[in-house]
């Protein structure tokens, strides 16, 4: 399982970094900006989570994710035209959804194991892990953030993380199975949102005056 | 006194969350965004303060404020048309001013009791507690922040927090009375600013070229 | 050497605060906003670095840099027309470049001495120290950040910090000389960039679609 998690983590980091770069590429960013913003997209959420948890940031112990993210950004920069092909881009979005699922559940796990603000704070930290990097990127790049976009991205993550808290609390003997199911829930909802281009229904959006 | 502080805290959190939601409602935000941004407005300042202080964030010990803020955001979302009535909205602004006063003085207190960077850092942390959440919301919502708006919001907070430092330093036996007076100072200035629509005089604004 | 570092630090803080103020002055900011944003420009990078490192923020031990930055902001506000003269402004930019060099190398040193995420994290933290304050200011002021501007600012800092890591790792007996040379490298590249108005070549910029 750790082995699987490791490889999902690697593949997800690549996808998150690549989609992170592609999201800003149309604004004319230089290679240095691409590296910084792509890496922030990939590791920013986990960094904010660790700062709030008051534990050493995860990339102080091992720089592997940093290097993977850096490498993915360089590749995304030079192979931009490959990744922006509709078919490839859609695949990257799916894998990015897998990343959000993995990062979210990992974030919940970390907070839960530290007994941090049970039961609700772990959900918040799971969501922070999954979407924090993208928020930081958008703010630094001057883009509209996810929170204003009506995309179904943070909502699946929140549902999955909330579900996982229920598992941890009421079915602690099924933690492993529960984490897989919750990840698949997030991933499945995200795939559906990408495939059918689902958005938040108008009923749940404040009226623009 | 703790009892009073508690209830001011609850009412102020509601008002800060509600005004936090109303400030962004005209941009067409979905319910999830409303929850996230409203909660950030209510607890973001205290979170940044605790991170700078290097102590556990206040909502890791008790989630009460989180739940209150969440509830207030849901109500604000569904009863938006009630809260945006001019009369109601003005009342919310007044209570929000009370919140800024309470949060600012509490922030100074926390830093002072930790001997953190006396004498000037507690004032900074008081101001961070009072306005940090609103700044985070504005940045994430892509709004012009308070710092660019010439509103008399941060200035009353800074004056009150600075005054409170003088009390803590020179009249430590009057801490309780001093904290009430400083809160009323902030609140009073804020009420005056809302009532008479006062803004920073042109003399103290850089010229737009 | 400490003596020299101290005075470079003081002069650099003044220059960073002043250029920080001038960068936003054309947007019509009030004196309070000028103070907050100028101080954030001067001490924000080191603050973020210390939070990531998990050590007390540097201005909790000594407020000297805070006071210097505050004073410089007040002067910059009232003497804006002096500092915006092309000749004076250029000099401020040069000293600001010296500040970036000093802050960057100091950031690397601090992380290195804490054994924090060697070998790559110290470079990141050096860059954060040097440019973090400016990024925070730009985000709070609603300005396009450095990362989107194609300026040769962060790149010299990164090169110098990376070079310094090589010195610390392979030539630890020449740390002092190495730090001076790396600072001069950053400063020299920055002076060249200001003098010849160099920017990132088009080849390394993503195409605006």
XYZ file of C-alpha atoms in Angstrom:
627
model
C 0.000 0.000 0.000
C 2.787 2.441 0.876
C 4.386 1.461 -2.403
C 1.163 2.288 -4.272
C 0.731 5.551 -2.369
C 4.316 6.465 -3.237
C 3.767 6.000 -6.961
C 0.390 7.753 -6.918
C 2.183 10.584 -5.111
C 4.893 10.803 -7.750
C 2.491 10.660 -10.699
C 0.086 13.081 -8.988
C 2.871 15.570 -8.240
C 3.868 15.523 -11.894
C 0.264 16.076 -13.004
C -0.383 18.823 -10.456
C 2.822 20.621 -11.431
C 2.048 20.293 -15.146
C -1.571 21.472 -14.851
C -0.277 24.195 -12.524
C 2.048 25.415 -15.240
C -0.523 25.123 -18.032
C -3.059 27.150 -16.026
C -0.791 30.201 -16.170
C 1.081 29.557 -19.412
C -1.264 31.746 -21.471
C -0.195 34.831 -19.523
C 3.363 34.922 -20.779
C 5.372 33.722 -17.799
C 9.118 33.267 -17.957
C 10.836 29.959 -17.170
C 11.723 31.092 -13.650
C 8.131 32.107 -12.897
C 6.964 28.787 -14.324
C 9.286 26.887 -11.987
C 8.258 28.870 -8.907
C 4.520 28.783 -9.620
C 4.509 25.138 -10.715
C 6.402 24.051 -7.606
C 4.112 26.178 -5.405
C 1.085 24.496 -6.988
C 2.539 21.073 -6.215
C 3.870 21.618 -2.683
C 2.160 24.809 -1.466
C -0.914 23.107 -0.016
C 1.097 20.635 2.034
C 3.358 23.457 3.195
C 0.469 25.567 4.480
C -1.008 22.458 6.143
C 2.255 21.718 7.955
C 2.624 25.355 9.073
C -0.908 25.322 10.519
C -0.205 21.941 12.149
C 2.987 23.372 13.634
C 5.149 20.515 12.325
C 8.246 20.733 10.086
C 7.205 21.262 6.455
C 7.247 17.946 4.627
C 9.928 18.924 2.102
C 12.462 19.661 4.852
C 12.874 15.909 5.444
C 12.956 14.772 1.826
C 13.319 16.928 -1.276
C 12.110 14.233 -3.652
C 8.754 15.912 -4.345
C 10.549 19.217 -4.922
C 12.779 17.677 -7.579
C 9.892 15.858 -9.230
C 7.845 19.050 -9.347
C 10.813 21.052 -10.678
C 11.470 18.462 -13.382
C 7.797 18.354 -14.370
C 7.728 22.167 -14.660
C 10.748 22.235 -16.960
C 9.170 19.556 -19.140
C 5.817 21.382 -19.137
C 7.547 24.613 -20.170
C 9.389 23.154 -23.126
C 6.687 20.687 -24.175
C 3.797 23.095 -23.658
C 2.352 22.430 -27.119
C 2.219 18.713 -26.350
C 0.437 19.131 -23.047
C -2.084 21.648 -24.367
C -3.408 19.188 -26.965
C -7.022 18.680 -25.860
C -6.620 14.908 -25.432
C -3.400 15.132 -23.375
C -4.691 18.040 -21.341
C -7.812 16.121 -20.386
C -5.657 13.220 -19.195
C -3.558 15.599 -17.130
C -6.756 16.958 -15.552
C -7.846 13.439 -14.610
C -4.487 12.638 -13.014
C -4.570 16.059 -11.297
C -7.930 14.958 -9.830
C -6.247 11.811 -8.561
C -3.610 14.070 -6.993
C -6.262 16.168 -5.253
C -7.824 12.956 -3.910
C -4.508 11.598 -2.623
C -3.312 14.896 -1.146
C -6.663 15.555 0.528
C -6.852 12.168 2.226
C -3.164 12.345 3.217
C -3.822 15.778 4.754
C -6.738 14.421 6.808
C -4.581 11.493 7.931
C -1.717 13.711 9.067
C -3.972 16.010 11.110
C -5.926 13.083 12.536
C -2.781 11.270 13.654
C -1.603 14.453 15.402
C -4.968 14.695 17.228
C -5.275 18.136 15.707
C -8.599 19.831 16.330
C -10.749 16.708 15.999
C -13.151 16.214 14.417
C -13.532 19.177 12.045
C -10.029 20.616 11.641
C -8.661 17.553 9.790
C -11.246 18.085 7.041
C -10.142 21.710 6.709
C -6.502 20.640 6.540
C -7.291 17.965 3.963
C -8.923 20.597 1.777
C -6.009 22.988 2.387
C -3.558 20.268 1.292
C -5.516 19.580 -1.879
C -6.360 23.110 -3.048
C -3.941 25.394 -1.140
C -1.188 25.160 -3.721
C -3.524 26.128 -6.545
C -4.868 29.067 -4.531
C -1.350 30.358 -3.843
C -0.458 30.016 -7.530
C -3.573 31.897 -8.633
C -3.011 34.712 -6.136
C 0.647 35.114 -7.150
C -0.247 34.909 -10.840
C -3.085 37.427 -10.510
C -5.680 34.878 -11.632
C -9.222 34.394 -10.390
C -8.978 31.699 -7.748
C -10.807 28.393 -7.651
C -13.057 29.772 -4.899
C -14.651 32.199 -7.342
C -14.891 29.871 -10.328
C -17.883 27.549 -9.619
C -15.742 24.588 -10.604
C -16.518 21.271 -8.906
C -13.059 20.836 -7.467
C -12.982 21.765 -3.790
C -16.458 20.335 -3.160
C -15.577 16.713 -4.082
C -12.423 17.034 -1.965
C -14.431 18.303 1.004
C -17.019 15.527 0.647
C -14.348 12.841 0.446
C -12.397 14.242 3.403
C -15.590 14.517 5.472
C -16.501 10.939 4.600
C -13.031 9.802 5.621
C -13.434 11.489 9.028
C -16.586 9.453 9.558
C -14.624 6.284 8.738
C -11.743 7.220 11.073
C -14.182 8.001 13.850
C -16.783 5.249 13.589
C -15.009 2.460 11.690
C -11.348 2.783 12.736
C -10.741 -0.874 11.878
C -11.472 -0.057 8.194
C -9.089 2.901 7.861
C -7.221 1.439 4.899
C -10.291 0.428 2.926
C -11.972 3.684 3.914
C -9.084 5.815 2.654
C -9.181 4.041 -0.713
C -12.952 4.449 -1.000
C -12.795 8.137 -0.060
C -10.011 8.752 -2.563
C -12.039 7.018 -5.257
C -15.069 9.112 -4.282
C -13.129 12.349 -4.751
C -11.519 11.066 -7.946
C -14.814 9.776 -9.328
C -16.673 13.030 -8.677
C -13.798 14.965 -10.208
C -13.728 12.744 -13.300
C -17.487 13.199 -13.682
C -17.116 16.979 -13.318
C -14.411 17.081 -15.999
C -16.148 14.640 -18.353
C -19.632 16.205 -18.249
C -18.291 19.709 -17.584
C -20.406 19.930 -14.452
C -20.425 23.164 -12.476
C -22.054 24.385 -9.274
C -25.807 24.849 -10.002
C -27.023 28.475 -10.237
C -29.224 27.964 -7.196
C -26.123 27.845 -5.033
C -24.469 30.928 -6.446
C -25.007 34.450 -5.108
C -26.543 36.801 -7.606
C -24.150 39.197 -9.321
C -25.653 42.604 -8.870
C -15.791 39.609 32.361
C -14.787 36.348 30.632
C -18.493 35.689 30.231
C -18.969 39.064 28.549
C -15.906 38.547 26.365
C -17.276 35.162 25.353
C -20.605 36.571 24.195
C -18.998 39.536 22.461
C -16.777 36.974 20.734
C -19.732 34.916 19.562
C -21.748 37.898 18.330
C -18.671 39.461 16.739
C -17.767 36.232 14.935
C -21.273 36.093 13.498
C -21.088 39.714 12.359
C -17.593 39.354 10.904
C -18.603 36.190 9.015
C -21.803 37.813 7.724
C -20.118 41.057 6.596
C -17.345 38.865 5.168
C -19.888 37.047 3.040
C -21.784 40.180 2.001
C -18.554 41.858 0.891
C -18.087 39.245 -1.821
C -21.699 38.258 -2.516
C -22.024 40.629 -5.465
C -19.385 38.683 -7.383
C -21.410 35.528 -7.837
C -19.756 33.124 -5.403
C -21.073 29.623 -4.872
C -22.100 28.317 -1.453
C -18.807 26.512 -0.968
C -16.803 29.642 -1.766
C -19.043 31.592 0.603
C -18.333 29.128 3.410
C -14.586 29.133 2.842
C -14.257 32.898 2.444
C -16.635 33.715 5.309
C -14.815 31.380 7.681
C -11.447 32.783 6.541
C -12.707 36.309 7.249
C -13.743 35.257 10.763
C -10.767 33.117 11.813
C -7.994 34.011 9.334
C -6.577 36.903 11.335
C -6.251 34.897 14.544
C -4.731 32.032 12.565
C -2.004 34.210 11.058
C -1.360 35.741 14.494
C -0.912 32.317 16.081
C 1.384 31.158 13.271
C 3.583 34.250 13.721
C 3.517 33.736 17.505
C 4.551 30.103 16.976
C 1.698 28.757 19.136
C -1.002 26.232 18.158
C -3.730 27.943 16.109
C -6.655 28.813 18.362
C -9.193 26.631 16.535
C -7.145 23.469 17.142
C -8.186 23.511 20.814
C -11.861 24.404 20.333
C -13.850 24.410 17.110
C -16.671 26.517 18.509
C -15.734 29.645 16.543
C -15.429 27.545 13.396
C -18.969 26.217 13.789
C -20.380 29.642 14.605
C -18.687 31.144 11.559
C -19.873 28.271 9.344
C -23.437 28.643 10.576
C -23.391 32.403 10.083
C -22.130 31.949 6.506
C -24.938 29.536 5.631
C -27.504 31.950 7.073
C -25.902 34.898 5.259
C -25.994 32.949 1.979
C -29.668 32.056 2.164
C -30.842 35.281 3.822
C -28.672 37.557 1.715
C -31.583 39.813 0.797
C -32.338 40.364 4.485
C -28.795 41.295 5.397
C -28.304 43.606 2.436
C -31.199 45.843 3.501
C -29.477 49.178 4.252
C -30.665 49.268 7.867
C -29.640 45.671 8.680
C -26.361 46.029 6.831
C -25.438 49.107 8.837
C -26.108 47.213 12.060
C -23.895 44.382 10.877
C -21.140 46.894 10.143
C -21.395 48.285 13.671
C -21.177 44.822 15.222
C -18.321 44.005 12.836
C -16.578 47.089 14.287
C -17.114 45.668 17.762
C -15.558 42.439 16.492
C -12.506 44.291 15.179
C -12.162 45.978 18.581
C -12.435 42.726 20.520
C -10.161 40.722 18.202
C -7.544 43.498 18.124
C -7.313 43.814 21.906
C -7.341 40.020 22.342
C -4.473 39.799 19.840
C -2.420 42.350 21.779
C -3.146 40.470 25.003
C -2.047 37.134 23.611
C 1.256 38.490 22.274
C 1.886 40.515 25.430
C 1.338 37.508 27.696
C 3.811 35.519 25.589
C 6.408 38.313 25.960
C 6.493 38.424 22.190
C 8.611 41.216 20.757
C 7.640 43.828 23.335
C 6.683 46.583 23.009
C 5.857 47.022 19.336
C 5.137 43.500 18.020
C 1.933 43.081 20.102
C 0.405 46.096 18.341
C 1.242 44.544 14.967
C -0.283 41.238 16.043
C -3.398 42.973 17.356
C -3.866 44.625 13.975
C -3.165 41.312 12.194
C -5.840 39.613 14.325
C -8.399 42.301 13.527
C -7.809 42.825 9.802
C -5.860 39.721 8.647
C -8.976 37.677 7.907
C -10.466 40.407 5.742
C -7.179 40.805 3.858
C -7.003 37.059 3.142
C -10.622 37.062 1.942
C -10.035 40.009 -0.365
C -6.886 38.493 -1.840
C -8.591 35.133 -2.456
C -11.694 36.835 -3.856
C -9.656 39.104 -6.138
C -10.968 42.232 -4.425
C -9.121 45.462 -3.669
C -7.893 45.050 -0.090
C -8.621 47.306 2.849
C -5.056 48.662 2.656
C -5.844 50.359 -0.667
C -9.326 51.613 0.197
C -8.824 54.701 2.448
C -11.408 53.310 4.835
C -11.006 54.176 8.512
C -10.825 50.590 9.676
C -7.238 49.581 10.377
C -6.322 52.993 11.767
C -8.790 52.903 14.710
C -7.626 49.355 15.453
C -3.983 50.457 15.448
C -4.695 53.446 17.688
C -6.639 51.334 20.192
C -3.997 48.594 20.242
C -1.221 51.152 20.690
C -3.134 52.781 23.537
C -3.612 49.392 25.167
C 0.154 48.763 25.030
C 0.660 52.004 26.943
C -1.813 50.782 29.576
C -0.169 47.354 29.841
C 3.229 48.975 30.182
C 2.601 51.973 32.430
C -0.634 51.118 34.267
C -0.534 47.316 34.592
C -2.900 47.492 37.587
C -5.630 48.865 35.266
C -5.380 46.167 32.579
C -9.067 45.260 32.736
C -10.381 48.810 32.686
C -7.790 49.696 30.055
C -8.841 46.879 27.761
C -12.475 47.985 27.943
C -11.570 51.615 27.256
C -9.329 50.679 24.327
C -12.039 48.453 22.850
C -14.557 51.280 23.199
C -12.069 53.640 21.559
C -11.741 51.383 18.530
C -15.476 50.734 18.423
C -16.327 54.413 18.838
C -13.983 55.547 16.085
C -15.348 52.822 13.839
C -18.955 53.773 14.556
C -18.119 57.404 13.792
C -16.424 56.395 10.558
C -19.462 54.363 9.458
C -22.024 56.934 10.615
C -20.401 59.998 9.074
C -18.798 58.036 6.230
C -15.373 59.350 7.223
C -12.364 58.448 5.115
C -8.641 59.134 5.254
C -8.120 62.832 4.328
C -6.594 63.482 0.895
C -3.521 65.024 2.512
C -2.473 61.583 3.698
C -2.959 59.823 0.377
C -0.267 59.519 -2.283
C -1.130 61.171 -5.543
C -2.291 58.862 -8.320
C -0.145 59.717 -11.285
C 32.364 41.576 9.179
C 29.306 41.507 11.460
C 29.670 45.266 11.711
C 29.648 45.577 7.925
C 26.698 43.185 7.623
C 24.831 45.243 10.208
C 25.235 48.469 8.287
C 24.464 46.859 4.952
C 21.339 45.480 6.640
C 20.271 48.909 7.885
C 20.902 50.668 4.567
C 19.301 47.812 2.635
C 16.201 47.831 4.847
C 15.786 51.549 4.211
C 16.164 51.064 0.464
C 13.821 48.077 0.339
C 11.182 49.951 2.362
C 11.518 53.075 0.204
C 11.358 51.208 -3.125
C 8.513 49.185 -1.614
C 6.581 52.382 -0.982
C 7.409 53.953 -4.343
C 6.223 50.821 -6.180
C 2.689 51.372 -4.924
C 2.642 55.158 -4.494
C 1.054 55.768 -7.888
C -2.104 53.948 -6.806
C -3.200 56.479 -4.223
C -2.416 54.715 -0.951
C -2.969 56.414 2.383
C -0.204 56.853 4.965
C -1.353 53.841 6.971
C -1.358 51.602 3.894
C 2.080 52.950 2.998
C 3.414 52.020 6.447
C 1.921 48.531 6.392
C 2.946 47.729 2.823
C 6.420 49.263 3.164
C 7.119 47.341 6.364
C 5.786 44.139 4.791
C 8.119 44.654 1.828
C 11.074 45.042 4.193
C 10.376 42.268 6.718
C 7.815 40.000 5.008
C 10.334 37.741 3.278
C 12.289 37.033 6.455
C 9.028 36.442 8.317
C 7.819 33.820 5.835
C 11.283 32.208 5.912
C 11.227 31.957 9.709
C 7.677 30.527 9.701
C 8.711 27.837 7.187
C 11.862 27.145 9.218
C 9.711 26.828 12.350
C 11.842 29.302 14.330
C 10.702 32.519 16.079
C 10.287 35.320 13.541
C 13.384 37.493 13.551
C 11.601 40.692 14.654
C 10.354 39.062 17.866
C 13.883 39.267 19.296
C 14.763 42.771 18.111
C 12.449 45.390 16.668
C 15.257 47.482 15.210
C 14.501 46.537 11.594
C 10.818 47.266 12.193
C 11.589 50.783 13.383
C 14.023 51.435 10.565
C 11.482 50.258 8.003
C 8.705 52.336 9.628
C 10.884 55.438 9.636
C 11.912 54.899 6.028
C 8.247 54.561 4.998
C 7.275 57.834 6.677
C 10.158 59.599 4.960
C 9.281 57.996 1.619
C 5.653 59.107 1.995
C 6.446 62.743 2.692
C 9.482 63.015 0.421
C 7.952 61.051 -2.428
C 8.796 63.726 -4.993
C 12.462 63.537 -3.983
C 12.687 59.767 -4.278
C 10.859 59.610 -7.598
C 13.451 61.822 -9.324
C 14.937 59.481 -11.935
C 18.481 59.802 -10.578
C 17.528 59.190 -6.923
C 15.166 56.372 -7.852
C 17.894 54.577 -9.770
C 20.182 54.816 -6.748
C 17.449 53.382 -4.547
C 17.054 50.493 -7.000
C 20.774 49.755 -6.804
C 20.736 49.720 -2.989
C 17.553 47.617 -3.105
C 19.574 45.150 -5.213
C 22.234 45.130 -2.491
C 19.433 44.393 -0.032
C 18.189 41.464 -2.101
C 21.755 40.114 -2.201
C 22.253 40.448 1.561
C 18.826 39.081 2.515
C 19.159 36.150 0.088
C 22.566 35.053 1.381
C 21.469 35.565 5.003
C 18.400 33.386 4.308
C 20.567 30.583 2.896
C 22.893 30.856 5.909
C 20.050 30.604 8.426
C 18.522 27.520 6.782
C 21.944 25.909 6.288
C 22.893 26.388 9.944
C 19.603 24.777 10.997
C 20.362 21.769 8.736
C 17.040 22.514 7.077
C 16.318 20.374 4.029
C 19.866 20.356 2.697
C 20.906 20.898 0.008
C 18.046 22.456 -1.967
C 15.696 23.971 0.647
C 18.214 26.662 1.751
C 18.246 28.059 -1.791
C 14.445 28.240 -1.757
C 14.510 29.980 1.621
C 17.184 32.424 0.446
C 14.962 33.358 -2.490
C 11.917 33.596 -0.186
C 13.835 35.960 2.115
C 14.860 38.176 -0.781
C 11.621 38.362 -2.783
C 8.881 37.224 -0.357
C 8.238 40.698 1.037
C 7.806 42.179 -2.417
C 5.424 39.383 -3.406
C 3.276 39.946 -0.301
C 3.176 43.685 -0.977
C 2.140 43.184 -4.591
C -0.588 40.714 -3.678
C -1.995 43.003 -0.976
C -1.751 46.033 -3.248
C -3.410 44.238 -6.163
C -0.320 44.634 -8.343
C 1.124 42.188 -10.856
C 3.804 40.293 -8.936
C 7.478 39.995 -9.791
C 6.881 36.407 -10.925
C 4.829 37.639 -13.875
C 7.005 40.609 -14.827
C 10.050 39.143 -16.662
C 12.318 41.315 -14.549
C 15.782 39.981 -13.786
C 15.362 40.092 -10.033
C 14.636 36.645 -8.648
C 16.948 34.927 -11.133
C 20.163 36.664 -9.941
C 19.134 35.927 -6.349
C 18.585 32.251 -7.168
C 21.916 31.980 -8.987
C 23.806 33.618 -6.113
C 22.093 31.491 -3.478
C 22.749 28.328 -5.491
C 26.403 29.295 -5.868
C 26.634 29.904 -2.133
C 25.268 26.397 -1.447
C 28.097 25.005 -3.560
C 30.597 26.991 -1.478
C 29.055 25.856 1.827
C 29.083 22.264 0.664
C 32.389 21.907 -1.147
C 34.533 24.748 0.234
C 33.316 25.182 3.834
C 36.643 26.760 4.794
C 35.860 29.699 2.457
C 32.368 30.469 3.778
C 33.147 34.116 4.510
C 34.825 34.847 1.197
C 32.160 32.802 -0.567
C 29.307 34.753 0.974
C 30.876 38.051 -0.129
C 31.460 36.768 -3.658
C 27.911 35.411 -3.936
C 26.450 38.676 -2.661
C 28.539 40.597 -5.196
C 27.357 38.194 -7.910
C 23.706 38.906 -7.110
C 24.352 42.619 -6.740
C 26.404 42.772 -9.941
C 23.783 40.971 -12.014
C 21.087 43.179 -10.545
C 23.052 46.365 -11.293
C 23.596 45.165 -14.851
C 19.879 44.410 -15.203
C 18.919 47.896 -13.966
C 21.622 49.701 -15.942
C 21.016 48.017 -19.295
C 17.333 47.398 -18.625
C 17.817 43.685 -19.224
C 14.804 41.393 -19.135
C 14.225 37.674 -19.521
C 14.715 36.804 -23.237
C 11.533 36.012 -25.203
C 12.744 32.441 -25.765
C 12.166 31.721 -22.090
C 8.665 33.178 -21.908
C 5.486 31.230 -22.612
C 3.464 32.517 -25.514
C 0.434 34.638 -24.655
C -2.469 33.094 -26.486
